[in-house]
Amino acid sequence: MTAALVVVDLQNDFCAGPRALARYPGDPARLEVVAKNTALAVERARAQGTEVVFVRFVGDVEHQGPSWRRRDRALGKRPKCLEGSWGAEFRTVSPAPGERIFTKRACFDAFLSEGFEHHLRSRGVERIVLAGLYADVCVDSTARTAFQKGFHITVLTDCTTGLHLQDADILRFMRALYGAHLATNDHPWTPQEAEPEEGEAWRTSGMSGSRRASG
């Protein structure tokens, strides 16, 4: 199964500097660990010939829709990752020559970046391996669309963290709703067991108890 490592929003305004640290409710050291582990995941992907795709966010006001601007006014939020600013630059790891960069303009979902889905399909990608920030915002938004479009999903648990939700809660949610495979940067990114036959996924979901997730 062809996979691609998708690095989501590993940018300064999300994981370094006073703005990021003021917003993040957990231990600030976690953000630096996420950035370092993602860099290790990128190194591993490159070494094994797995494609690496970078996704970046730019939040300039001119890119924001009316609901986004209204929310920011109501909550006193300032734009992040302004085009050309230090805050918009990648943290810890940068794209190598030939690696693709896709830009999200004031939106969460990487599939709203021009050319993102087309690129994955043209490369025969069937599984996207997600790393970056934040697990409960842009990583989840991308995983949700990926699942609905038929891609298999892996989330690198040591390469992401939640902003509003506890890490364990959002990871459990993605596993239950999208069938996400949970791995770390140094463990297999694709499940070793065979993919279940169509209609049999519920038998191998790994979820205990009688309550099952539904779409």
Short mmCIF file of C-alpha atoms in Angstrom, two decimals:
data_model
loop_
_atom_site.label_atom_id
_atom_site.label_comp_id
_atom_site.label_asym_id
_atom_site.label_seq_id
_atom_site.Cartn_x
_atom_site.Cartn_y
_atom_site.Cartn_z
CA MET A 1 0.00 0.00 0.00
CA THR A 2 1.53 3.31 -1.09
CA ALA A 3 1.76 5.83 1.72
CA ALA A 4 2.70 9.49 2.06
CA LEU A 5 3.77 11.31 5.20
CA VAL A 6 1.72 14.51 5.47
CA VAL A 7 3.25 17.13 7.77
CA VAL A 8 0.49 19.50 8.87
CA ASP A 9 1.13 23.07 10.03
CA LEU A 10 4.45 22.51 11.77
CA GLN A 11 4.96 26.27 11.85
CA ASN A 12 6.36 28.68 14.41
CA ASP A 13 3.08 30.33 15.34
CA PHE A 14 1.72 26.92 16.33
CA CYS A 15 4.66 25.44 18.20
CA ALA A 16 7.22 28.10 19.16
CA GLY A 17 7.40 31.63 20.49
CA PRO A 18 5.14 33.49 22.91
CA ARG A 19 1.96 33.24 20.82
CA ALA A 20 2.07 29.47 20.56
CA LEU A 21 3.05 28.98 24.18
CA ALA A 22 0.31 31.31 25.41
CA ARG A 23 -2.37 29.33 23.53
CA TYR A 24 -1.25 25.80 24.30
CA PRO A 25 -2.76 24.60 27.60
CA GLY A 26 -0.32 21.77 28.23
CA ASP A 27 3.37 21.58 29.02
CA PRO A 28 5.13 23.81 26.45
CA ALA A 29 7.89 21.21 26.21
CA ARG A 30 5.36 18.95 24.48
CA LEU A 31 5.29 21.23 21.44
CA GLU A 32 9.04 21.00 21.03
CA VAL A 33 8.89 17.21 21.40
CA VAL A 34 6.24 17.05 18.69
CA ALA A 35 8.39 19.16 16.37
CA LYS A 36 11.50 17.03 16.99
CA ASN A 37 9.63 13.75 16.57
CA THR A 38 8.08 14.98 13.34
CA ALA A 39 11.55 15.81 12.05
CA LEU A 40 12.59 12.23 12.88
CA ALA A 41 9.53 10.91 11.04
CA VAL A 42 10.49 12.99 7.99
CA GLU A 43 14.02 11.58 8.10
CA ARG A 44 12.66 8.06 8.30
CA ALA A 45 10.25 8.61 5.42
CA ARG A 46 13.00 9.99 3.22
CA ALA A 47 15.32 7.12 4.10
CA GLN A 48 12.74 4.49 3.16
CA GLY A 49 11.53 6.24 0.05
CA THR A 50 8.15 7.33 1.40
CA GLU A 51 6.95 10.60 -0.07
CA VAL A 52 6.79 13.58 2.28
CA VAL A 53 4.17 16.28 1.70
CA PHE A 54 4.11 19.54 3.65
CA VAL A 55 0.95 21.50 4.39
CA ARG A 56 1.15 25.08 5.64
CA PHE A 57 -1.44 27.49 7.03
CA VAL A 58 -1.62 31.20 6.25
CA GLY A 59 -4.15 33.26 8.17
CA ASP A 60 -3.99 36.72 6.61
CA VAL A 61 -7.26 38.60 6.97
CA GLU A 62 -7.79 38.77 3.22
CA HIS A 63 -7.99 34.97 3.14
CA GLN A 64 -10.55 34.73 5.92
CA GLY A 65 -14.21 34.15 5.24
CA PRO A 66 -16.87 36.25 7.01
CA SER A 67 -17.52 33.59 9.67
CA TRP A 68 -13.81 33.32 10.41
CA ARG A 69 -13.50 37.10 10.79
CA ARG A 70 -16.60 37.27 12.97
CA ARG A 71 -15.27 34.54 15.24
CA ASP A 72 -11.92 36.28 15.59
CA ARG A 73 -13.58 39.59 16.46
CA ALA A 74 -15.83 37.92 19.03
CA LEU A 75 -12.99 36.01 20.69
CA GLY A 76 -10.29 38.62 20.29
CA LYS A 77 -8.15 36.36 18.12
CA ARG A 78 -5.34 37.79 16.02
CA PRO A 79 -4.36 36.32 12.65
CA LYS A 80 -1.62 33.71 12.78
CA CYS A 81 0.99 32.57 10.29
CA LEU A 82 0.89 35.74 8.21
CA GLU A 83 2.39 35.26 4.77
CA GLY A 84 6.11 36.05 4.82
CA SER A 85 6.35 36.23 8.62
CA TRP A 86 8.52 34.23 11.01
CA GLY A 87 5.34 32.72 12.41
CA ALA A 88 4.49 31.12 9.08
CA GLU A 89 7.89 29.46 8.67
CA PHE A 90 8.28 25.73 9.21
CA ARG A 91 9.66 24.60 12.55
CA THR A 92 12.51 22.08 12.99
CA VAL A 93 12.18 20.57 9.52
CA SER A 94 11.76 22.06 6.05
CA PRO A 95 10.81 20.61 2.68
CA ALA A 96 13.68 19.14 0.70
CA PRO A 97 14.08 19.96 -2.99
CA GLY A 98 11.27 18.33 -4.92
CA GLU A 99 8.95 17.83 -1.95
CA ARG A 100 5.55 19.41 -2.42
CA ILE A 101 4.13 22.19 -0.25
CA PHE A 102 0.40 22.89 -0.15
CA THR A 103 -1.07 26.04 1.36
CA LYS A 104 -4.29 26.32 3.35
CA ARG A 105 -5.61 29.85 3.28
CA ALA A 106 -7.52 30.40 6.53
CA CYS A 107 -8.94 26.89 6.67
CA PHE A 108 -8.23 23.72 8.62
CA ASP A 109 -8.53 20.89 6.09
CA ALA A 110 -5.54 20.09 3.86
CA PHE A 111 -7.98 18.84 1.21
CA LEU A 112 -9.06 22.46 0.75
CA SER A 113 -5.53 23.25 -0.48
CA GLU A 114 -5.41 23.56 -4.24
CA GLY A 115 -4.00 20.42 -5.82
CA PHE A 116 -3.56 18.41 -2.60
CA GLU A 117 -5.94 15.55 -3.38
CA HIS A 118 -4.98 15.46 -7.05
CA HIS A 119 -1.33 15.11 -6.11
CA LEU A 120 -1.98 12.22 -3.72
CA ARG A 121 -4.08 10.34 -6.23
CA SER A 122 -1.66 10.95 -9.07
CA ARG A 123 1.07 9.38 -6.94
CA GLY A 124 -1.08 6.36 -6.14
CA VAL A 125 -1.22 7.18 -2.43
CA GLU A 126 -3.67 5.00 -0.52
CA ARG A 127 -2.61 5.74 3.07
CA ILE A 128 -1.81 9.15 4.53
CA VAL A 129 0.39 9.25 7.61
CA LEU A 130 -0.37 12.38 9.61
CA ALA A 131 2.00 14.40 11.79
CA GLY A 132 1.85 18.00 12.95
CA LEU A 133 -0.54 20.39 14.65
CA TYR A 134 -3.04 20.32 16.08
CA ALA A 135 -4.46 16.84 16.56
CA ASP A 136 -7.98 18.10 17.29
CA VAL A 137 -8.02 20.88 14.68
CA CYS A 138 -6.21 20.60 11.35
CA VAL A 139 -4.98 17.03 11.73
CA ASP A 140 -8.48 15.82 12.56
CA SER A 141 -10.07 17.92 9.81
CA THR A 142 -7.70 16.39 7.26
CA ALA A 143 -8.18 12.87 8.61
CA ARG A 144 -11.96 13.23 8.44
CA THR A 145 -11.97 14.21 4.78
CA ALA A 146 -9.33 11.62 3.94
CA PHE A 147 -11.48 8.88 5.45
CA GLN A 148 -14.57 10.01 3.55
CA LYS A 149 -12.58 10.06 0.32
CA GLY A 150 -11.37 6.51 0.81
CA PHE A 151 -7.83 7.01 2.08
CA HIS A 152 -6.47 4.86 4.90
CA ILE A 153 -5.13 6.86 7.83
CA THR A 154 -2.25 6.59 10.25
CA VAL A 155 -1.71 9.16 12.99
CA LEU A 156 1.75 9.41 14.56
CA THR A 157 0.83 9.91 18.19
CA ASP A 158 4.21 11.29 19.26
CA CYS A 159 4.18 13.77 16.37
CA THR A 160 1.00 15.62 17.30
CA THR A 161 -0.92 17.01 20.27
CA GLY A 162 -4.34 18.48 20.92
CA LEU A 163 -5.08 22.15 21.48
CA HIS A 164 -8.60 21.94 22.95
CA LEU A 165 -8.94 18.23 23.72
CA GLN A 166 -6.78 15.78 25.62
CA ASP A 167 -4.46 13.82 23.34
CA ALA A 168 -5.90 10.45 24.38
CA ASP A 169 -9.46 11.62 23.67
CA ILE A 170 -8.88 12.93 20.16
CA LEU A 171 -6.72 9.93 19.21
CA ARG A 172 -9.40 7.56 20.49
CA PHE A 173 -11.97 9.52 18.48
CA MET A 174 -9.98 9.25 15.24
CA ARG A 175 -9.44 5.56 15.75
CA ALA A 176 -13.14 4.96 16.37
CA LEU A 177 -14.55 7.21 13.65
CA TYR A 178 -11.97 6.91 10.87
CA GLY A 179 -10.37 3.57 11.67
CA ALA A 180 -7.08 5.40 12.11
CA HIS A 181 -4.01 3.29 12.75
CA LEU A 182 -2.06 4.77 15.67
CA ALA A 183 1.71 4.53 15.53
CA THR A 184 4.83 6.46 16.51
CA ASN A 185 7.62 7.88 14.41
CA ASP A 186 9.82 4.82 14.98
CA HIS A 187 7.21 2.04 14.62
CA PRO A 188 5.44 0.62 11.54
CA TRP A 189 3.13 3.17 9.97
CA THR A 190 1.02 0.56 8.20
CA PRO A 191 -0.84 -2.16 10.12
CA GLN A 192 0.89 -5.52 9.80
CA GLU A 193 -2.34 -7.46 9.60
CA ALA A 194 -4.15 -7.73 6.29
CA GLU A 195 -6.78 -5.11 5.58
CA PRO A 196 -10.27 -6.52 6.37
CA GLU A 197 -12.50 -7.49 3.53
CA GLU A 198 -15.24 -5.08 2.56
CA GLY A 199 -18.09 -5.36 5.01
CA GLU A 200 -15.92 -7.07 7.61
CA ALA A 201 -14.14 -4.02 9.08
CA TRP A 202 -16.39 -4.04 12.14
CA ARG A 203 -15.04 -7.47 13.09
CA THR A 204 -11.45 -6.21 13.30
CA SER A 205 -12.00 -2.70 14.58
CA GLY A 206 -10.31 -3.50 17.87
CA MET A 207 -12.99 -1.60 19.78
CA SER A 208 -14.35 -3.44 22.81
CA GLY A 209 -17.86 -3.37 24.17
CA SER A 210 -21.19 -3.23 22.41
CA ARG A 211 -21.11 0.46 21.51
CA ARG A 212 -19.66 1.06 18.05
CA ALA A 213 -18.95 4.30 16.26
CA SER A 214 -21.21 5.26 13.39
CA GLY A 215 -20.89 7.95 10.77
#
